[in-house]
Coordinates of C-alpha atoms in Angstrom, one line a residue:
X2 CA 34.7 1.7 39.1
X3 CA 32.3 0.7 36.3
X4 CA 33.3 0.9 32.6
X5 CA 31.2 3.7 30.9
X6 CA 32.8 3.7 27.4
X7 CA 34.6 0.8 25.8
X8 CA 36.3 0.7 22.4
X9 CA 37.3 -2.7 21.0
X10 CA 39.6 -3.3 18.0
X11 CA 38.6 -0.1 16.2
X12 CA 39.8 0.4 12.6
X13 CA 39.1 3.6 10.5
X14 CA 40.2 5.0 7.2
X15 CA 39.3 8.5 6.0
X16 CA 38.1 8.5 2.4
X17 CA 41.1 8.6 0.0
X18 CA 43.4 8.8 3.1
X19 CA 45.7 6.7 5.2
X20 CA 44.5 4.5 8.1
X21 CA 43.6 6.8 11.0
X22 CA 43.0 4.2 13.6
X23 CA 44.4 0.6 13.8
X24 CA 43.4 -2.0 16.3
X25 CA 42.5 0.6 19.0
X26 CA 41.0 -0.7 22.2
X27 CA 40.4 1.5 25.3
X28 CA 38.1 1.6 28.3
X29 CA 37.0 4.8 30.1
X30 CA 35.9 4.1 33.7
X31 CA 33.2 6.0 35.6
X32 CA 34.7 9.1 37.2
X33 CA 38.0 8.8 35.4
X34 CA 40.1 11.5 33.7
X35 CA 42.0 10.3 30.6
X36 CA 44.4 12.3 28.4
X37 CA 45.2 11.2 24.9
X38 CA 48.7 12.5 24.1
X39 CA 50.6 12.3 20.8
X40 CA 51.8 14.3 17.8
X41 CA 49.7 15.6 14.9
X42 CA 48.2 12.8 12.9
X43 CA 48.4 10.3 15.8
X44 CA 44.7 9.6 15.7
X45 CA 43.6 11.4 18.9
X46 CA 40.8 13.5 17.3
X47 CA 39.6 10.6 15.3
X48 CA 39.3 8.4 18.4
X49 CA 37.4 11.1 20.3
X50 CA 34.9 11.4 17.4
X51 CA 34.1 7.7 17.8
X52 CA 32.9 8.2 21.3
X53 CA 29.5 9.7 20.6
X54 CA 29.0 8.4 17.1
X55 CA 30.2 11.4 15.0
X56 CA 32.5 8.9 13.2
X57 CA 31.6 5.2 12.7
X58 CA 34.5 2.7 12.6
X59 CA 35.1 0.5 9.6
X60 CA 35.4 -2.3 12.0
X61 CA 35.3 -2.9 15.8
X62 CA 32.8 -1.9 18.4
X63 CA 32.0 1.1 20.6
X64 CA 30.0 0.3 23.8
X65 CA 28.3 2.8 26.1
X66 CA 27.4 1.3 29.5
X67 CA 28.0 -2.2 28.1
X68 CA 25.8 -1.9 25.0
X69 CA 27.1 -1.5 21.5
X70 CA 26.0 1.9 20.3
X71 CA 23.5 2.2 17.5
X72 CA 23.9 4.7 14.6
X73 CA 20.2 5.4 14.1
X74 CA 19.3 9.1 14.3
X75 CA 17.2 8.6 17.5
X76 CA 20.0 6.5 19.2
X77 CA 22.7 8.9 18.3
X78 CA 20.6 11.9 19.7
X79 CA 20.2 10.0 23.0
X80 CA 23.9 9.1 23.1
X81 CA 25.0 12.7 22.5
X82 CA 22.9 13.8 25.4
X83 CA 25.0 11.5 27.6
X84 CA 28.3 11.9 25.9
X85 CA 29.0 15.6 25.3
X86 CA 31.7 16.7 22.9
X87 CA 33.5 20.1 22.8
X88 CA 35.5 20.7 19.6
X89 CA 39.0 22.2 19.5
X90 CA 37.6 25.3 17.6
X91 CA 34.5 26.6 19.4
X92 CA 33.4 28.4 16.2
X93 CA 32.7 24.9 14.7
X94 CA 30.1 24.5 17.5
X95 CA 28.5 27.9 18.2
X96 CA 25.7 28.5 15.7
X97 CA 23.1 30.9 17.3
X98 CA 23.0 34.7 17.4
X99 CA 23.1 35.0 21.2
X100 CA 24.9 33.0 23.9
X101 CA 21.6 32.0 25.6
X102 CA 20.1 30.7 22.3
X103 CA 23.3 28.7 21.6
X104 CA 23.4 27.1 25.0
X105 CA 19.7 26.3 24.7
X106 CA 20.1 24.6 21.3
X107 CA 20.6 21.1 22.9
X108 CA 17.8 21.3 25.5
X109 CA 15.3 22.6 22.9
X110 CA 16.1 19.8 20.5
X111 CA 15.6 17.3 23.4
X112 CA 12.1 18.7 23.8
X113 CA 12.7 20.4 27.2
X114 CA 9.9 22.6 28.2
X115 CA 10.6 26.4 28.1
X116 CA 11.0 26.5 31.9
X117 CA 13.3 23.4 31.9
X118 CA 15.4 25.0 29.0
X119 CA 15.8 28.3 30.9
X120 CA 16.8 26.5 34.1
X121 CA 19.4 24.3 32.3
X122 CA 20.9 27.2 30.4
X123 CA 21.0 29.5 33.5
X124 CA 22.8 26.7 35.5
X125 CA 25.2 25.9 32.7
X126 CA 26.2 29.6 32.2
X127 CA 26.6 30.0 36.0
X128 CA 28.8 26.9 36.0
X129 CA 31.2 28.3 33.4
X130 CA 31.1 31.9 34.8
X131 CA 29.1 33.5 32.0
X132 CA 25.9 34.3 33.9
X133 CA 25.7 37.8 32.5
X134 CA 26.6 36.8 28.9
X135 CA 23.3 35.4 27.8
X136 CA 22.2 38.3 25.5
X137 CA 25.7 38.8 23.9
X138 CA 26.5 37.7 20.4
X139 CA 29.1 34.9 20.5
X140 CA 31.2 36.4 17.7
X141 CA 32.1 39.3 20.0
X142 CA 33.6 37.0 22.7
X143 CA 37.3 36.1 23.4
X144 CA 38.6 32.6 22.5
X145 CA 38.3 31.5 26.2
X146 CA 34.8 32.8 26.5
X147 CA 33.7 31.1 23.2
X148 CA 35.2 27.8 24.6
X149 CA 33.2 28.3 27.8
X150 CA 30.0 28.9 25.7
X151 CA 30.6 25.6 23.8
X152 CA 31.1 23.9 27.2
X153 CA 27.9 25.4 28.5
X154 CA 26.0 24.1 25.5
X155 CA 27.1 20.6 26.4
X156 CA 26.6 21.0 30.1
X157 CA 23.0 22.2 29.6
X158 CA 22.2 18.6 28.6
X159 CA 23.8 17.2 31.8
X160 CA 25.9 14.5 30.1
X161 CA 27.7 11.7 32.1
X162 CA 30.8 11.9 29.9
X163 CA 32.6 15.0 28.6
X164 CA 34.9 14.8 25.6
X165 CA 37.3 17.7 24.9
X166 CA 39.5 17.9 21.8
X167 CA 42.4 20.1 22.7
X168 CA 40.6 22.0 25.4
X169 CA 43.3 24.7 25.8
X170 CA 44.3 25.1 22.2
X171 CA 44.9 28.7 21.1
X172 CA 44.1 30.1 24.6
X173 CA 46.2 32.5 26.7
X174 CA 47.6 31.0 29.9
X175 CA 44.9 32.4 32.2
X176 CA 42.1 31.2 30.0
X177 CA 43.7 27.8 29.7
X178 CA 44.0 27.5 33.5
X179 CA 40.3 28.6 33.8
X180 CA 39.2 25.9 31.4
X181 CA 41.2 23.2 33.2
X182 CA 39.8 24.4 36.6
X183 CA 36.3 23.9 35.1
X184 CA 37.2 20.4 34.0
X185 CA 38.5 19.6 37.6
X186 CA 35.2 21.0 39.0
X187 CA 33.2 18.8 36.6
X188 CA 35.2 15.8 37.5
X189 CA 34.6 16.4 41.3
X190 CA 30.9 16.6 40.4
X191 CA 31.1 13.0 39.1
X192 CA 31.7 13.4 35.4
X193 CA 34.0 11.1 33.4
X194 CA 36.3 13.2 31.2
X195 CA 38.6 12.4 28.3
X196 CA 40.7 15.0 26.4
X197 CA 43.3 15.1 23.7
X198 CA 46.3 17.4 24.0
X199 CA 49.8 18.0 22.8
X200 CA 50.7 19.6 26.1
X201 CA 52.6 17.0 28.2
X202 CA 52.8 19.4 31.2
X203 CA 49.0 19.6 31.3
X204 CA 48.4 15.9 30.7
X205 CA 51.0 14.9 33.4
X206 CA 49.5 17.0 36.1
X207 CA 45.8 16.5 35.3
X208 CA 45.1 13.0 34.1
X209 CA 44.4 9.8 36.0
X210 CA 45.6 7.9 33.0
X211 CA 47.7 8.7 30.0
X212 CA 47.1 7.2 26.5
X213 CA 50.1 7.7 24.2
X214 CA 49.2 7.5 20.5
X215 CA 51.2 7.5 17.3
X216 CA 50.2 6.7 13.7
X217 CA 46.7 5.6 14.7
X218 CA 47.8 3.2 17.4
X219 CA 47.9 3.2 21.2
X220 CA 51.4 2.6 22.2
X221 CA 50.9 2.9 26.0
X222 CA 48.1 3.3 28.4
X223 CA 49.2 3.8 32.0
X224 CA 49.5 6.1 35.0
X225 CA 51.1 9.5 34.2
X226 CA 54.3 8.8 36.2
X227 CA 54.8 5.5 34.3
X228 CA 54.0 7.0 30.9
X229 CA 56.3 10.0 31.2
X230 CA 59.2 8.1 32.8
X231 CA 59.8 5.8 29.8
X232 CA 62.4 7.5 27.6
X233 CA 62.1 5.1 24.7
X234 CA 58.3 5.3 24.5
X235 CA 58.3 9.0 24.7
X236 CA 60.8 9.2 21.9
X237 CA 58.6 6.8 19.8
X238 CA 55.6 9.1 20.5
X239 CA 57.8 12.2 19.6
X240 CA 57.2 13.7 23.1
X241 CA 59.5 15.0 25.8
X242 CA 59.5 14.5 29.6
X243 CA 57.4 17.1 31.7
X244 CA 59.6 19.7 33.4
X245 CA 58.7 18.2 36.9
X246 CA 60.0 14.8 35.9
X247 CA 63.2 16.4 34.4
X248 CA 63.7 18.3 37.7
X249 CA 63.1 15.2 39.8
X250 CA 65.6 13.2 37.7
X251 CA 68.2 16.0 38.2
X252 CA 67.6 16.1 42.0
X253 CA 68.1 12.3 42.1
X254 CA 71.3 12.5 40.2
X255 CA 72.6 15.1 42.6
X256 CA 71.7 13.0 45.6
X257 CA 69.1 15.6 46.7
X258 CA 66.1 13.4 46.4
X259 CA 65.5 9.7 47.0
X260 CA 61.8 9.5 47.2
X261 CA 60.2 6.6 45.3
X262 CA 57.2 8.8 44.5
X263 CA 57.8 10.8 41.3
X264 CA 56.4 14.3 41.9
X265 CA 53.4 15.6 39.9
X266 CA 53.3 19.1 41.3
X267 CA 55.5 21.8 42.7
X268 CA 54.1 20.9 46.1
X269 CA 55.3 17.3 45.7
X270 CA 58.8 18.6 45.0
X271 CA 58.7 20.7 48.1
X272 CA 57.5 17.7 50.1
X273 CA 60.3 15.5 48.8
X274 CA 62.9 18.1 49.6
X275 CA 61.4 18.7 53.0
X276 CA 61.6 14.9 53.8
X277 CA 65.2 14.6 52.6
X278 CA 66.6 17.8 54.1
X279 CA 64.1 18.8 56.8
X280 CA 63.9 22.2 55.3
X281 CA 60.1 22.4 55.7
X282 CA 60.1 21.7 59.5
X283 CA 61.7 23.4 62.5
X284 CA 62.2 26.7 60.8
X285 CA 58.9 28.3 61.8
X286 CA 55.5 27.1 63.0
X287 CA 53.3 26.2 60.0
X288 CA 50.1 28.0 59.3
X289 CA 46.7 26.4 59.2
X290 CA 43.9 26.1 56.5
X291 CA 40.3 27.0 57.1
X292 CA 37.7 25.5 54.9
X293 CA 34.4 27.2 54.1
X294 CA 31.5 25.7 52.1
X295 CA 30.5 28.3 49.5
X296 CA 26.9 27.1 49.6
X297 CA 26.6 28.4 53.1
X298 CA 28.3 31.7 52.7
X299 CA 26.3 34.8 53.8
X300 CA 26.8 38.5 54.3
X301 CA 27.7 38.0 58.0
X302 CA 30.3 35.3 57.4
X303 CA 31.8 37.3 54.4
X304 CA 32.2 40.4 56.6
X305 CA 34.0 38.3 59.3
X306 CA 36.3 36.8 56.6
X307 CA 37.2 40.2 55.1
X308 CA 38.1 41.7 58.6
X309 CA 39.9 38.6 60.0
X310 CA 43.5 39.7 60.3
X311 CA 44.7 36.2 61.2
X312 CA 43.9 34.9 57.6
X313 CA 46.4 36.2 55.2
X314 CA 45.5 34.1 52.1
X315 CA 42.1 33.4 50.6
X316 CA 41.5 30.9 47.7
X317 CA 38.3 30.5 45.7
X318 CA 37.9 27.0 44.2
X319 CA 35.1 26.4 41.7
X320 CA 32.5 28.5 39.9
X321 CA 30.2 28.8 42.9
X322 CA 32.9 29.9 45.3
X323 CA 34.2 32.5 42.8
X324 CA 30.7 33.9 42.2
X325 CA 29.9 34.1 46.0
X326 CA 33.3 35.7 46.7
X327 CA 32.6 38.3 44.0
X328 CA 29.0 38.9 45.2
X329 CA 30.1 39.3 48.9
X330 CA 33.2 41.4 48.2
X331 CA 35.7 38.8 49.4
X332 CA 39.1 39.5 47.7
X333 CA 40.6 36.2 46.4
X334 CA 44.4 35.7 46.5
X335 CA 44.1 32.6 44.4
X336 CA 41.6 31.3 41.9
X337 CA 43.7 28.6 40.2
X338 CA 45.7 25.7 41.8
X339 CA 44.2 26.8 45.1
X340 CA 44.9 23.7 47.3
X341 CA 48.6 23.4 46.5
X342 CA 49.2 27.1 46.6
X343 CA 47.6 27.3 50.1
X344 CA 49.6 24.4 51.3
X345 CA 52.8 26.1 50.3
X346 CA 51.8 29.2 52.1
X347 CA 50.8 27.3 55.2
X348 CA 54.3 25.6 55.2
X349 CA 55.8 29.1 55.3
X350 CA 53.7 30.0 58.3
X351 CA 50.8 31.8 56.7
X352 CA 47.1 31.1 57.5
X353 CA 44.8 30.4 54.6
X354 CA 41.1 30.2 53.8
X355 CA 39.8 28.0 51.0
X356 CA 36.2 28.7 49.9
X357 CA 34.7 25.8 47.8
X358 CA 31.7 23.6 47.5
X359 CA 30.4 20.1 46.5
X360 CA 32.8 17.3 45.8
X361 CA 35.7 19.7 45.9
X362 CA 35.4 19.9 49.7
X363 CA 36.4 16.3 50.0
X364 CA 39.2 16.9 47.5
X365 CA 40.7 19.6 49.7
X366 CA 40.5 17.4 52.8
X367 CA 42.1 14.4 51.0
X368 CA 44.9 16.5 49.4
X369 CA 45.9 18.0 52.7
X370 CA 45.8 14.7 54.4
X371 CA 47.9 13.1 51.6
X372 CA 50.5 15.9 51.7
X373 CA 50.9 15.7 55.5
X374 CA 51.4 11.9 55.3
X375 CA 53.9 12.1 52.5
X376 CA 55.9 15.1 53.5
X377 CA 55.9 14.8 57.3
X378 CA 54.3 18.1 57.7
X379 CA 51.3 18.8 60.1
X380 CA 49.2 21.4 58.3
X381 CA 46.0 21.6 60.3
X382 CA 42.7 22.1 58.4
X383 CA 39.5 23.2 60.2
X384 CA 36.0 24.3 59.2
X385 CA 35.2 27.9 59.3
X386 CA 32.6 27.3 62.1
X387 CA 35.3 25.6 64.3
X388 CA 37.7 28.3 63.5
X389 CA 35.2 31.0 64.7
X390 CA 34.3 28.9 67.8
X391 CA 38.0 28.6 68.8
X392 CA 38.8 32.3 68.1

């Protein structure tokens, strides 16, 4: 992977305040997901504000694609087109009287034509599931909807890097899950993403790499399983272990698990227990998973899906799949955590259909293959065309 953003020896003081960053160095690789984790005052938000030039370090260097960033107005405008920032509070970012006008603010200021602006805004609103919200005033929206408007405003400029300060802050659980699903979808579309969060559960299951911060310093940068297994470092960062790690530790102490792989999901726990106790095999024949590309869904296929009695579970993964399912009247059992939930159902003998598109298709295939290899299960996955041909 290529390095897309690099911070070297950053130092920063807020006026009349304490040192906010001290000797901070970090690299964000192309296509990577990083979570900054730490208590209030750790320096997470300050670090993020350095990434697209909203703050300038007292010393040290920020590089984008290998080049030190310039702080001229023109250079910063170009940088912010490529490094999009979504604030913790969307009210700090939403400024226009309608959703459409707000999302169009970036493209208009980048001198897009009227047609280019409309296309960019329409695509961004579709991506975040707010296609019909264009004429609405943002102040009438829920917190989760406002967060999506702020995201759409950034997506309309098609940045390579997405920066989120506390993306699920002050959101209800369903809205928080929806936002994180969007981040996963954007990652599968090739975006590099860096977030800050207090939520160790979210960071542990979502990120490729964890950056633990405290008092303006990076105290650890490693894989989630390493970061959240170190009791001393967690105590130093004033954090607790994720529940999954606590459960795994308890299972190991009871002699119920010996796997060297620390679980990062409920499905991983089930796989470990299945390998140790053979409780996932031999009880009943597993179900299978059918995979359908949402981009090729049509009325005829939708009707066959709805009336197929052999498929008990249907999951919609990604904005395109959810919209297509809604348009064609396909009832979705799952819209969050689709792959793992369908695998759990398949283990218990139920047949599932996953509707998705783009890079998420490859993710479904790799996750099923990974689970089969690690758990000893043999969950079959077939395309919808092959399923129809064989039935």
